[in-house]
PDB file of C-alpha atoms in Angstrom:
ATOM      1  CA  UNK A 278     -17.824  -5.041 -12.159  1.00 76.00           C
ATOM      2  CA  UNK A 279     -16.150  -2.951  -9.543  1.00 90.00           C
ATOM      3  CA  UNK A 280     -13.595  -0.492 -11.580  1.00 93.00           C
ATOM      4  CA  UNK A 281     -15.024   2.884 -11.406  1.00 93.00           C
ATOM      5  CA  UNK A 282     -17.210   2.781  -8.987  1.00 94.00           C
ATOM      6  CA  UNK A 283     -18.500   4.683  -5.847  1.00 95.00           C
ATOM      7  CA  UNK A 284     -18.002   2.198  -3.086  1.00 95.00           C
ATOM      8  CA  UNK A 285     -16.638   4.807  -0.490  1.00 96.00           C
ATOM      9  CA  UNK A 286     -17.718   3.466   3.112  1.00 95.00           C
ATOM     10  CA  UNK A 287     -17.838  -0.323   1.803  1.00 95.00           C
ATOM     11  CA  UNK A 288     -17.695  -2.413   5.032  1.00 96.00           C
ATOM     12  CA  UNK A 289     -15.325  -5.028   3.087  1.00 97.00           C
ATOM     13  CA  UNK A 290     -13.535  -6.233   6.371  1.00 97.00           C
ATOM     14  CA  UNK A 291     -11.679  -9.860   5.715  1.00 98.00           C
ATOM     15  CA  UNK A 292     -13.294  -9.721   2.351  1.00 97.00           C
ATOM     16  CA  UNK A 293     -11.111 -12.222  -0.124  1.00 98.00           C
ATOM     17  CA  UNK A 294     -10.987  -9.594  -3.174  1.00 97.00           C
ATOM     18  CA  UNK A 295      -7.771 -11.323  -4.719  1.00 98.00           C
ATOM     19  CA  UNK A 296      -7.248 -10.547  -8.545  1.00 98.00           C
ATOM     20  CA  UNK A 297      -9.774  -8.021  -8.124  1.00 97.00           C
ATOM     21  CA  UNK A 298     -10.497  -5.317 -10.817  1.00 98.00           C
ATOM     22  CA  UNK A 299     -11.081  -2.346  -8.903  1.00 98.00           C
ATOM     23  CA  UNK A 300      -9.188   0.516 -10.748  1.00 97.00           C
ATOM     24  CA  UNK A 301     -10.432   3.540 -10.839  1.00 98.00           C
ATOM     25  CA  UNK A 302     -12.781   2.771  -7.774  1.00 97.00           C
ATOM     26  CA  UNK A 303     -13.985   5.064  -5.052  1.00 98.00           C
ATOM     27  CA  UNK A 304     -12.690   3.500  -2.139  1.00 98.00           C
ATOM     28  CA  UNK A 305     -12.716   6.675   0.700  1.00 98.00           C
ATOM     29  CA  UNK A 306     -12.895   5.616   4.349  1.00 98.00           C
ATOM     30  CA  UNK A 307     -13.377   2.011   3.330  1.00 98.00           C
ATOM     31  CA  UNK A 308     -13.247  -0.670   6.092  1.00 98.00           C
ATOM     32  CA  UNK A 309     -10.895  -2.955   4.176  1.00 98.00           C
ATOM     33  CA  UNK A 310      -9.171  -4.471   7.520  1.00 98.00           C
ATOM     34  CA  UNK A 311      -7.640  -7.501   6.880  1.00 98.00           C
ATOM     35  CA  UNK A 312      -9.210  -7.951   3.319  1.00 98.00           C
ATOM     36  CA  UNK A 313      -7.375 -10.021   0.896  1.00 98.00           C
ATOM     37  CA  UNK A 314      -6.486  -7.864  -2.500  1.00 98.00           C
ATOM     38  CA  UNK A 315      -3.212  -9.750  -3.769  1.00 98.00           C
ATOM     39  CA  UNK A 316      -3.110  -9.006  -7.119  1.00 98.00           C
ATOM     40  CA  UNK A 317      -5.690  -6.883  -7.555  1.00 98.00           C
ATOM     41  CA  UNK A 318      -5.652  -3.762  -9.672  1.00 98.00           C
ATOM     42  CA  UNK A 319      -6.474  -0.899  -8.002  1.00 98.00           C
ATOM     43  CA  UNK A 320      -4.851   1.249 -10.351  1.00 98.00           C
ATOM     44  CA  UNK A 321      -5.941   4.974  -9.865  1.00 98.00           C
ATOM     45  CA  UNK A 322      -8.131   4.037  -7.369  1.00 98.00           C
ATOM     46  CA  UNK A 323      -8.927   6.367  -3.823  1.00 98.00           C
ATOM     47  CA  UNK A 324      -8.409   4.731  -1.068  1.00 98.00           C
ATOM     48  CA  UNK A 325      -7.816   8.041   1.102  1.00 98.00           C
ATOM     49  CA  UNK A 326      -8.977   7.722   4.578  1.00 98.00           C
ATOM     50  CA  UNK A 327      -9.216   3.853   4.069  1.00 98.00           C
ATOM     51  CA  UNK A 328      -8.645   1.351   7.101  1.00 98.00           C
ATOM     52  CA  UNK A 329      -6.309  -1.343   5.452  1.00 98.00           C
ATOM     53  CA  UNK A 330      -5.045  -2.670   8.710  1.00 98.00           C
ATOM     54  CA  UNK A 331      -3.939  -5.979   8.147  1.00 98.00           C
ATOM     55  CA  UNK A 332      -5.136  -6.286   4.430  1.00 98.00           C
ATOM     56  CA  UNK A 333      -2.872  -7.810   1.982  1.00 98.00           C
ATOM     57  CA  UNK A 334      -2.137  -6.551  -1.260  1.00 98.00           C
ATOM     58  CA  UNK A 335       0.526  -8.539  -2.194  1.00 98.00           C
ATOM     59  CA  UNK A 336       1.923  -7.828  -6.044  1.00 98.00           C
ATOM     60  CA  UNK A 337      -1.304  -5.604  -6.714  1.00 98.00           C
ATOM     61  CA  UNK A 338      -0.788  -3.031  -9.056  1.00 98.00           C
ATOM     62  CA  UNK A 339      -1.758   0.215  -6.829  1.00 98.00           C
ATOM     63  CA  UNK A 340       0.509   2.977  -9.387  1.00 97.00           C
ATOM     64  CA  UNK A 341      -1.176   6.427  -9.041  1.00 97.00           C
ATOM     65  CA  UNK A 342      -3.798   5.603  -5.868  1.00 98.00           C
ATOM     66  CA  UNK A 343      -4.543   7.754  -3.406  1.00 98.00           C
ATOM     67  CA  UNK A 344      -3.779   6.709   0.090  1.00 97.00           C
ATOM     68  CA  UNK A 345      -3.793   9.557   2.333  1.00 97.00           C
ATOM     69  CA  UNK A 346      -4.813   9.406   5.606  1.00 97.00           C
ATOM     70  CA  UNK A 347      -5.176   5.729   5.711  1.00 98.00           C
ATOM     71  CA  UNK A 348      -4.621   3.845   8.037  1.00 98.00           C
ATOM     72  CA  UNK A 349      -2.233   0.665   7.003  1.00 97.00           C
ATOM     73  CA  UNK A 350      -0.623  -0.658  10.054  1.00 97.00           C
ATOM     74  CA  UNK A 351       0.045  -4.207   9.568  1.00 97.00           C
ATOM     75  CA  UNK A 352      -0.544  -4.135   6.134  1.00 98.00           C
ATOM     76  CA  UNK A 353       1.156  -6.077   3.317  1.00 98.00           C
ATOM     77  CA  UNK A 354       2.355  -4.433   0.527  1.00 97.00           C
ATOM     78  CA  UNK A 355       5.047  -6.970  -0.510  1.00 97.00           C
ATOM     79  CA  UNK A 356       6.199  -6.780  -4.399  1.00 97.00           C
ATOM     80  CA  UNK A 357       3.096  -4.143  -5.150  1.00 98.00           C
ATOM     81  CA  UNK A 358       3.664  -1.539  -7.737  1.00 97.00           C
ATOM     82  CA  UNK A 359       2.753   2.012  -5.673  1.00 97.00           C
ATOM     83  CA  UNK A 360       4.519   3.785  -8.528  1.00 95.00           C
ATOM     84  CA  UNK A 361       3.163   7.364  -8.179  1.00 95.00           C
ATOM     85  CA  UNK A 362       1.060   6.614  -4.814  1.00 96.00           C
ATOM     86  CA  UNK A 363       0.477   9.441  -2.526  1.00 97.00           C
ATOM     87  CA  UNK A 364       1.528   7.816   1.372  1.00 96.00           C
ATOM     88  CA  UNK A 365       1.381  11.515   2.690  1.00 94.00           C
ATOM     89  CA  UNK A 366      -0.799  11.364   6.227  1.00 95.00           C
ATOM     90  CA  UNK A 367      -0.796   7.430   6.126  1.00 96.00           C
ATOM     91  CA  UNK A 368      -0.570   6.299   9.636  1.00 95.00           C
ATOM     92  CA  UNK A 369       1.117   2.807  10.159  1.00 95.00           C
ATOM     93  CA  UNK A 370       3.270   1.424  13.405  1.00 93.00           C
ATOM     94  CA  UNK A 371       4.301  -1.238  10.866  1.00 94.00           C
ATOM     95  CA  UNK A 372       4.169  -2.593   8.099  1.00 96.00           C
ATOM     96  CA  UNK A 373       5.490  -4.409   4.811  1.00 96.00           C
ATOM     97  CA  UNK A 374       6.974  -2.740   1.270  1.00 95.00           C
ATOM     98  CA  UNK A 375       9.341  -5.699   0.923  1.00 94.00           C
ATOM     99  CA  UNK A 376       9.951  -5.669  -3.074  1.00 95.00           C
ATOM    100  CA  UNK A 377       7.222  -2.364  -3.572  1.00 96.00           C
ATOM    101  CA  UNK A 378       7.932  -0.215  -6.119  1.00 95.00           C
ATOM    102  CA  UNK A 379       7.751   3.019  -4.654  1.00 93.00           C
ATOM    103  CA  UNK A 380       9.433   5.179  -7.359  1.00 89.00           C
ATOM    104  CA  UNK A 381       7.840   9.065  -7.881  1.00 91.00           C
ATOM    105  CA  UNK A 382       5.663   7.596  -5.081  1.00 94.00           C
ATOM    106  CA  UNK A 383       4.919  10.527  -2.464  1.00 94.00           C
ATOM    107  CA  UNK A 384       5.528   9.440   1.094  1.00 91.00           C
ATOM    108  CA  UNK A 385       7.300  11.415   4.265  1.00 88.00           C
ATOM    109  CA  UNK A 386      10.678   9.180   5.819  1.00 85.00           C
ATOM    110  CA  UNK A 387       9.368   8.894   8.774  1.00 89.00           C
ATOM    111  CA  UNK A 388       6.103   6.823   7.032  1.00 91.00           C
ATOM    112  CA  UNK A 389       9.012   4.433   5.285  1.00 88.00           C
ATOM    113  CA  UNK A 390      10.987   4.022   9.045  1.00 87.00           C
ATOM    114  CA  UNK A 391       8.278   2.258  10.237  1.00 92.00           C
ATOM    115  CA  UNK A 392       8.069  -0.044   7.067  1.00 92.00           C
ATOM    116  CA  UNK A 393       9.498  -3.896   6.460  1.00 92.00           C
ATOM    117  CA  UNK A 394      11.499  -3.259   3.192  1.00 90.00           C
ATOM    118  CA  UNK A 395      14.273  -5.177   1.510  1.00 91.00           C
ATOM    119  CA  UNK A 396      16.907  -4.947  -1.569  1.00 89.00           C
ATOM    120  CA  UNK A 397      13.965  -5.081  -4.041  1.00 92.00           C
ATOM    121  CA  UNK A 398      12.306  -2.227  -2.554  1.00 91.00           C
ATOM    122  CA  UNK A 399      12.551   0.507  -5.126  1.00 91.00           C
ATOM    123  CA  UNK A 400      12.363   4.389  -3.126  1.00 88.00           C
ATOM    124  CA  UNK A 401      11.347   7.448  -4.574  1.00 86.00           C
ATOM    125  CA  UNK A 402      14.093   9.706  -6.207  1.00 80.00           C
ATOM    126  CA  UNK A 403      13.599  12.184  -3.958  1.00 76.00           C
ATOM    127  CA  UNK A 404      14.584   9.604  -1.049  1.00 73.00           C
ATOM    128  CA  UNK A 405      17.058   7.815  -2.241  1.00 63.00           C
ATOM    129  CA  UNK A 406      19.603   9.486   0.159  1.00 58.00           C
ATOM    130  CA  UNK A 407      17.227   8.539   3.337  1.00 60.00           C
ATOM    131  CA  UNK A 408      16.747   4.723   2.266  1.00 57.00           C
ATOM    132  CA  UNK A 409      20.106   3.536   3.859  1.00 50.00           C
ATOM    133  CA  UNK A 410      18.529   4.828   7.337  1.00 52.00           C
ATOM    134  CA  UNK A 411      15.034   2.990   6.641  1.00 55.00           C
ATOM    135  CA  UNK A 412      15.536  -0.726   8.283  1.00 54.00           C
ATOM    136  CA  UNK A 413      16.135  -3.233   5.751  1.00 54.00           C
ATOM    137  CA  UNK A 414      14.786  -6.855   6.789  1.00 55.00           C
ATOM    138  CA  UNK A 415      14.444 -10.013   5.380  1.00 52.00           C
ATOM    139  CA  UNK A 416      11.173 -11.266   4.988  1.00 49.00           C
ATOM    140  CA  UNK A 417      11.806 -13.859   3.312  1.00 50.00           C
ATOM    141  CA  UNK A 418      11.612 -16.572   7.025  1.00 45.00           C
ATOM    142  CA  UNK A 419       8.693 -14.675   7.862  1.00 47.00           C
ATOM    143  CA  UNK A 420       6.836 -15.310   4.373  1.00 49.00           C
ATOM    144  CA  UNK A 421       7.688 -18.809   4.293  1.00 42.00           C
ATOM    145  CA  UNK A 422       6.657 -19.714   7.671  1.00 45.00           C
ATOM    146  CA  UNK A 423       2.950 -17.703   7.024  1.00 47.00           C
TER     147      UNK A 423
END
């Protein structure tokens, strides 16, 4: 059982950890590059200072995690619920929120102009004026054809 737990520095790279139960883990500065962790709950969980680069978390439930400073370029966050995330000092050059629920989510415009997003993608509140000058794309090809 992983929920709770102290795994900060866990060398996890390309680790398949899909459906996962990892809420309330200790995740800082974890190498989680291109890890699998679709559908995974990592509700609560700190992943601040984190390398996701490339992971997927595809529909995982990530409401209320930390993820400052990490690093997610490349990362997939398509249909996740990041409801109440903190993005703020995530690095990314880009990456996918396609469908992410993002509402009371904290994260800067400038994070969100360098995202993938679509019509599903539900913004903070506080950004709802900025999301018509965030890039909206369909993702849709590119999911079908990975």
């Amino acid at each position: 059982m992983l929920a709770g737990q102290n795994l900060r520095l866990a060398s996890w790279a390309g680790a398949n950890l899909a459906g996962a139960d990892l809420h309330g883990a200790d995740l800082r500065g974890a190498d989680l590059r291109g890890a699998d962790l679709s559908f995974a709950d990592l509700t609560g969980a700190c992943l601040n200072g984190a390398d996701l680069r490339g992971a997927c978390f595809e529909t995982a439930s990530l409401s209320l995690v930390d993820l400052r400073e990490a690093q997610m370029d490349g990362a997939d966050f398509h249909g996740a619920d990041l409801f109440g995330a903190d993005l703020r000092g995530a690095t990314a050059e880009s990456f996918v929120l396609a469908g992410a629920d993002l509402d009371t989510a904290r994260v800067t415009v400038s994070l969100l102009r360098k995202a993938s997003v679509d019509t599903q993608t539900r913004f903070p509140e506080s950004l709802e004026a900025a999301a018509p000058r965030v890039k909206v794309q369909d993702t849709s090809s590119a999911r079908m054809a990975a």
